[in-house]
Amino acid sequence: MEQSLEQGKKSVTDLFIRHFGFWPQLSDRERELLNTHTHAVRYKRGTQVHRGPFDCIGVMLIKRGQLRVYTLSEDGRDVTLYRLFADDIGILSAACTLDAVTFDVYIDAEEDTEVLLTDASAFRKLSEGNICVRCFAYELASKRLSDMLWKLQQVLFLSADRRFAIFLLEESEKRKSDVIRLTHEQMARYMGTAREVVTRLIKYFNQEGWTTSGRGYLHIEDGEALRRLAGTY
């Protein structure tokens, strides 16, 4: 039993070393604090992980699965800001520990997901006592806010067909595949648009020979054409 606990602790520590750039700058006491206040949490698909201004659960290191980070309008409409996959770090779920960050987000589990969750109070203590932790947190928050700004710029200023081309190329890169296994509803949610718009765009892209599609999947046939449309070629 003790050997199993030691192996589990070593596995967690290895993940910290690999993903937390501040680890070498932590004292033994700070490392112990991080280990003690980090625990594995599993979320079923569809679970609301973080409830915007009502939550501050802490820093999440995703081990497997997928989380969707989004914002809500007053009338309940949501816009996906970005998604987190295995080896990503969720910092905005601990926004209360970052005094200069006041943007509230909601987070749902898109798949069965397992994370290592570091309690917000422990992470605040670390960041207040160690400048390396604080810099790491703000740099990561800045990157996420940049991702969010890019997404909002797309929604506000880019045409639907260009946004769809960008979306397909980004999905293909994430999945390392030209086959994208998502429903029209999922694509619409990730793009921040209506399902009918996605259906119309898929029909148009198929007619142009850029894609082919079937039930629950889409295949990119002409990546160069999509890159030209997206403005990246």
Short mmCIF file of C-alpha atoms in Angstrom, two decimals:
data_model
loop_
_atom_site.label_atom_id
_atom_site.label_comp_id
_atom_site.label_asym_id
_atom_site.label_seq_id
_atom_site.Cartn_x
_atom_site.Cartn_y
_atom_site.Cartn_z
CA MET A 1 0.00 0.00 0.00
CA GLU A 2 2.78 2.44 0.94
CA GLN A 3 4.63 1.57 -2.27
CA SER A 4 1.49 2.28 -4.31
CA LEU A 5 1.07 5.68 -2.61
CA GLU A 6 4.72 6.52 -3.27
CA GLN A 7 4.37 5.57 -6.92
CA GLY A 8 1.25 7.73 -7.22
CA LYS A 9 3.01 10.67 -5.60
CA LYS A 10 6.00 10.26 -7.91
CA SER A 11 3.69 10.18 -10.94
CA VAL A 12 2.08 13.46 -9.85
CA THR A 13 5.49 15.03 -9.18
CA ASP A 14 6.69 13.98 -12.64
CA LEU A 15 3.70 15.76 -14.18
CA PHE A 16 4.49 18.91 -12.20
CA ILE A 17 8.11 18.83 -13.35
CA ARG A 18 7.03 18.44 -16.97
CA HIS A 19 4.29 21.09 -17.04
CA PHE A 20 4.98 23.62 -14.28
CA GLY A 21 7.98 25.69 -15.33
CA PHE A 22 8.33 27.08 -11.81
CA TRP A 23 8.94 23.65 -10.21
CA PRO A 24 12.79 23.99 -10.04
CA GLN A 25 12.38 27.31 -8.22
CA LEU A 26 10.18 25.88 -5.44
CA SER A 27 11.53 25.14 -1.99
CA ASP A 28 10.97 21.71 -0.45
CA ARG A 29 8.20 23.20 1.69
CA GLU A 30 6.50 24.73 -1.36
CA ARG A 31 6.73 21.44 -3.25
CA GLU A 32 5.15 19.65 -0.34
CA LEU A 33 2.38 22.26 -0.24
CA LEU A 34 1.69 21.74 -3.94
CA ASN A 35 1.66 17.96 -3.61
CA THR A 36 -0.51 17.96 -0.50
CA HIS A 37 -3.17 20.25 -1.99
CA THR A 38 -3.37 18.59 -5.41
CA HIS A 39 -5.72 15.70 -6.01
CA ALA A 40 -7.13 13.78 -8.95
CA VAL A 41 -10.69 14.65 -9.99
CA ARG A 42 -12.81 12.92 -12.61
CA TYR A 43 -15.62 14.68 -14.43
CA LYS A 44 -18.28 12.86 -16.42
CA ARG A 45 -19.10 14.16 -19.88
CA GLY A 46 -21.60 17.02 -19.59
CA THR A 47 -20.54 18.05 -16.07
CA GLN A 48 -20.27 21.77 -15.39
CA VAL A 49 -16.77 21.99 -13.93
CA HIS A 50 -16.60 25.73 -13.22
CA ARG A 51 -19.56 28.11 -12.80
CA GLY A 52 -18.13 31.48 -13.74
CA PRO A 53 -18.25 34.06 -10.95
CA PHE A 54 -19.69 31.48 -8.53
CA ASP A 55 -16.54 29.35 -8.51
CA CYS A 56 -12.81 29.45 -7.96
CA ILE A 57 -11.81 25.80 -7.82
CA GLY A 58 -8.11 26.08 -8.55
CA VAL A 59 -5.55 25.23 -11.22
CA MET A 60 -6.29 22.22 -13.41
CA LEU A 61 -3.74 20.05 -15.19
CA ILE A 62 -5.65 17.93 -17.69
CA LYS A 63 -4.50 14.29 -17.77
CA ARG A 64 -7.05 13.06 -20.30
CA GLY A 65 -10.31 14.17 -21.85
CA GLN A 66 -11.49 17.61 -22.98
CA LEU A 67 -12.88 20.73 -21.31
CA ARG A 68 -14.72 23.57 -23.05
CA VAL A 69 -14.19 27.11 -21.75
CA TYR A 70 -16.94 29.57 -22.66
CA THR A 71 -18.65 32.81 -21.73
CA LEU A 72 -22.37 33.49 -21.30
CA SER A 73 -24.46 36.46 -22.42
CA GLU A 74 -27.24 37.88 -20.25
CA ASP A 75 -29.85 36.01 -22.31
CA GLY A 76 -28.05 32.68 -21.85
CA ARG A 77 -26.25 32.36 -25.19
CA ASP A 78 -22.73 30.97 -24.94
CA VAL A 79 -19.59 31.46 -27.02
CA THR A 80 -16.81 28.89 -26.86
CA LEU A 81 -13.53 30.68 -26.11
CA TYR A 82 -11.15 27.74 -26.28
CA ARG A 83 -10.83 24.10 -25.29
CA LEU A 84 -8.39 22.28 -23.05
CA PHE A 85 -6.97 18.87 -23.91
CA ALA A 86 -4.54 16.41 -22.30
CA ASP A 87 -1.41 18.18 -20.94
CA ASP A 88 -3.09 21.62 -21.02
CA ILE A 89 -3.34 23.74 -17.88
CA GLY A 90 -6.54 25.52 -16.86
CA ILE A 91 -5.61 28.74 -15.05
CA LEU A 92 -8.82 30.79 -15.35
CA SER A 93 -10.57 28.35 -13.02
CA ALA A 94 -8.31 29.95 -10.41
CA ALA A 95 -8.84 33.56 -11.51
CA CYS A 96 -9.58 34.58 -7.91
CA THR A 97 -5.89 33.98 -7.13
CA LEU A 98 -4.83 36.49 -9.81
CA ASP A 99 -5.68 40.00 -8.69
CA ALA A 100 -5.36 41.57 -12.17
CA VAL A 101 -7.60 38.98 -13.89
CA THR A 102 -11.34 39.53 -13.48
CA PHE A 103 -12.73 37.75 -16.56
CA ASP A 104 -15.19 35.04 -15.49
CA VAL A 105 -15.55 31.91 -17.60
CA TYR A 106 -17.63 28.76 -17.48
CA ILE A 107 -16.11 25.31 -18.04
CA ASP A 108 -17.86 22.09 -19.07
CA ALA A 109 -16.50 18.59 -19.61
CA GLU A 110 -16.93 17.68 -23.29
CA GLU A 111 -15.70 14.13 -22.63
CA ASP A 112 -15.08 12.03 -19.56
CA THR A 113 -12.13 13.97 -18.18
CA GLU A 114 -9.51 13.47 -15.50
CA VAL A 115 -7.55 16.38 -14.06
CA LEU A 116 -5.08 17.11 -11.31
CA LEU A 117 -6.66 19.96 -9.36
CA THR A 118 -4.55 22.23 -7.16
CA ASP A 119 -6.74 24.02 -4.60
CA ALA A 120 -7.13 27.75 -5.20
CA SER A 121 -6.08 28.67 -1.65
CA ALA A 122 -2.85 26.67 -1.91
CA PHE A 123 -2.03 28.13 -5.32
CA ARG A 124 -2.66 31.65 -4.03
CA LYS A 125 -0.26 31.00 -1.16
CA LEU A 126 2.38 29.75 -3.59
CA SER A 127 1.98 32.70 -5.96
CA GLU A 128 2.09 35.24 -3.13
CA GLY A 129 5.29 33.74 -1.75
CA ASN A 130 7.15 32.88 -4.96
CA ILE A 131 7.60 35.33 -7.86
CA CYS A 132 8.27 32.45 -10.29
CA VAL A 133 4.85 30.94 -9.60
CA ARG A 134 3.20 34.34 -9.97
CA CYS A 135 4.94 35.02 -13.30
CA PHE A 136 4.00 31.57 -14.60
CA ALA A 137 0.35 32.12 -13.68
CA TYR A 138 0.12 35.57 -15.28
CA GLU A 139 1.92 34.47 -18.44
CA LEU A 140 -0.47 31.55 -18.83
CA ALA A 141 -3.50 33.75 -18.09
CA SER A 142 -2.24 36.26 -20.66
CA LYS A 143 -2.02 33.50 -23.29
CA ARG A 144 -5.54 32.35 -22.53
CA LEU A 145 -6.90 35.90 -22.70
CA SER A 146 -5.15 36.29 -26.06
CA ASP A 147 -6.89 33.10 -27.28
CA MET A 148 -10.19 34.52 -26.09
CA LEU A 149 -9.64 37.86 -27.83
CA TRP A 150 -8.80 36.08 -31.10
CA LYS A 151 -11.99 34.04 -30.85
CA LEU A 152 -14.14 37.12 -30.14
CA GLN A 153 -12.49 38.94 -33.06
CA GLN A 154 -13.45 36.04 -35.32
CA VAL A 155 -17.06 36.13 -34.13
CA LEU A 156 -17.31 39.90 -34.57
CA PHE A 157 -15.32 40.62 -37.73
CA LEU A 158 -14.79 37.54 -39.93
CA SER A 159 -17.25 36.10 -42.44
CA ALA A 160 -18.83 32.76 -41.58
CA ASP A 161 -17.07 30.85 -44.39
CA ARG A 162 -13.65 32.15 -43.37
CA ARG A 163 -14.31 31.32 -39.72
CA PHE A 164 -15.38 27.82 -40.70
CA ALA A 165 -12.21 27.31 -42.74
CA ILE A 166 -10.10 28.47 -39.79
CA PHE A 167 -12.03 26.20 -37.46
CA LEU A 168 -11.57 23.12 -39.67
CA LEU A 169 -7.84 23.76 -40.06
CA GLU A 170 -7.38 24.22 -36.32
CA GLU A 171 -9.35 21.05 -35.57
CA SER A 172 -7.33 19.11 -38.11
CA GLU A 173 -4.09 20.31 -36.54
CA LYS A 174 -5.25 19.44 -33.01
CA ARG A 175 -6.35 15.97 -34.03
CA LYS A 176 -3.46 15.36 -36.46
CA SER A 177 -6.02 14.13 -38.97
CA ASP A 178 -8.00 15.36 -41.97
CA VAL A 179 -11.06 13.59 -40.56
CA ILE A 180 -13.01 15.65 -38.03
CA ARG A 181 -15.50 13.59 -36.03
CA LEU A 182 -17.92 16.20 -34.74
CA THR A 183 -21.65 16.72 -35.21
CA HIS A 184 -23.05 19.88 -36.75
CA GLU A 185 -24.27 20.87 -33.28
CA GLN A 186 -20.79 20.51 -31.78
CA MET A 187 -19.16 22.50 -34.58
CA ALA A 188 -21.73 25.26 -34.14
CA ARG A 189 -21.13 25.40 -30.39
CA TYR A 190 -17.35 25.55 -30.77
CA MET A 191 -17.64 28.27 -33.43
CA GLY A 192 -20.23 30.31 -31.54
CA THR A 193 -22.84 30.18 -34.28
CA ALA A 194 -26.11 28.43 -35.15
CA ARG A 195 -26.38 24.81 -36.26
CA GLU A 196 -28.17 25.91 -39.42
CA VAL A 197 -25.19 28.07 -40.37
CA VAL A 198 -22.80 25.13 -40.02
CA THR A 199 -25.08 22.87 -42.07
CA ARG A 200 -25.21 25.48 -44.84
CA LEU A 201 -21.42 25.95 -44.78
CA ILE A 202 -20.77 22.20 -44.96
CA LYS A 203 -23.07 21.94 -47.97
CA TYR A 204 -21.21 24.83 -49.64
CA PHE A 205 -17.74 23.42 -48.85
CA ASN A 206 -18.80 19.99 -50.14
CA GLN A 207 -20.10 21.51 -53.39
CA GLU A 208 -16.76 23.28 -53.88
CA GLY A 209 -14.92 19.99 -53.38
CA TRP A 210 -13.06 21.26 -50.31
CA THR A 211 -14.66 18.72 -47.98
CA THR A 212 -16.80 15.60 -47.93
CA SER A 213 -19.03 14.69 -45.03
CA GLY A 214 -21.23 12.00 -43.57
CA ARG A 215 -23.06 11.33 -40.34
CA GLY A 216 -20.88 12.62 -37.48
CA TYR A 217 -17.76 13.33 -39.50
CA LEU A 218 -16.21 15.67 -42.07
CA HIS A 219 -13.17 14.97 -44.25
CA ILE A 220 -10.91 17.77 -45.53
CA GLU A 221 -10.24 17.10 -49.22
CA ASP A 222 -8.48 20.33 -50.21
CA GLY A 223 -6.47 21.83 -47.35
CA GLU A 224 -4.82 24.38 -49.64
CA ALA A 225 -8.19 25.82 -50.63
CA LEU A 226 -9.16 26.12 -46.96
CA ARG A 227 -5.88 27.85 -46.12
CA ARG A 228 -6.44 30.35 -48.93
CA LEU A 229 -9.95 31.05 -47.66
CA ALA A 230 -8.69 31.33 -44.07
CA GLY A 231 -5.98 33.78 -45.19
CA THR A 232 -3.12 31.59 -43.97
CA TYR A 233 -1.77 30.50 -47.36
#
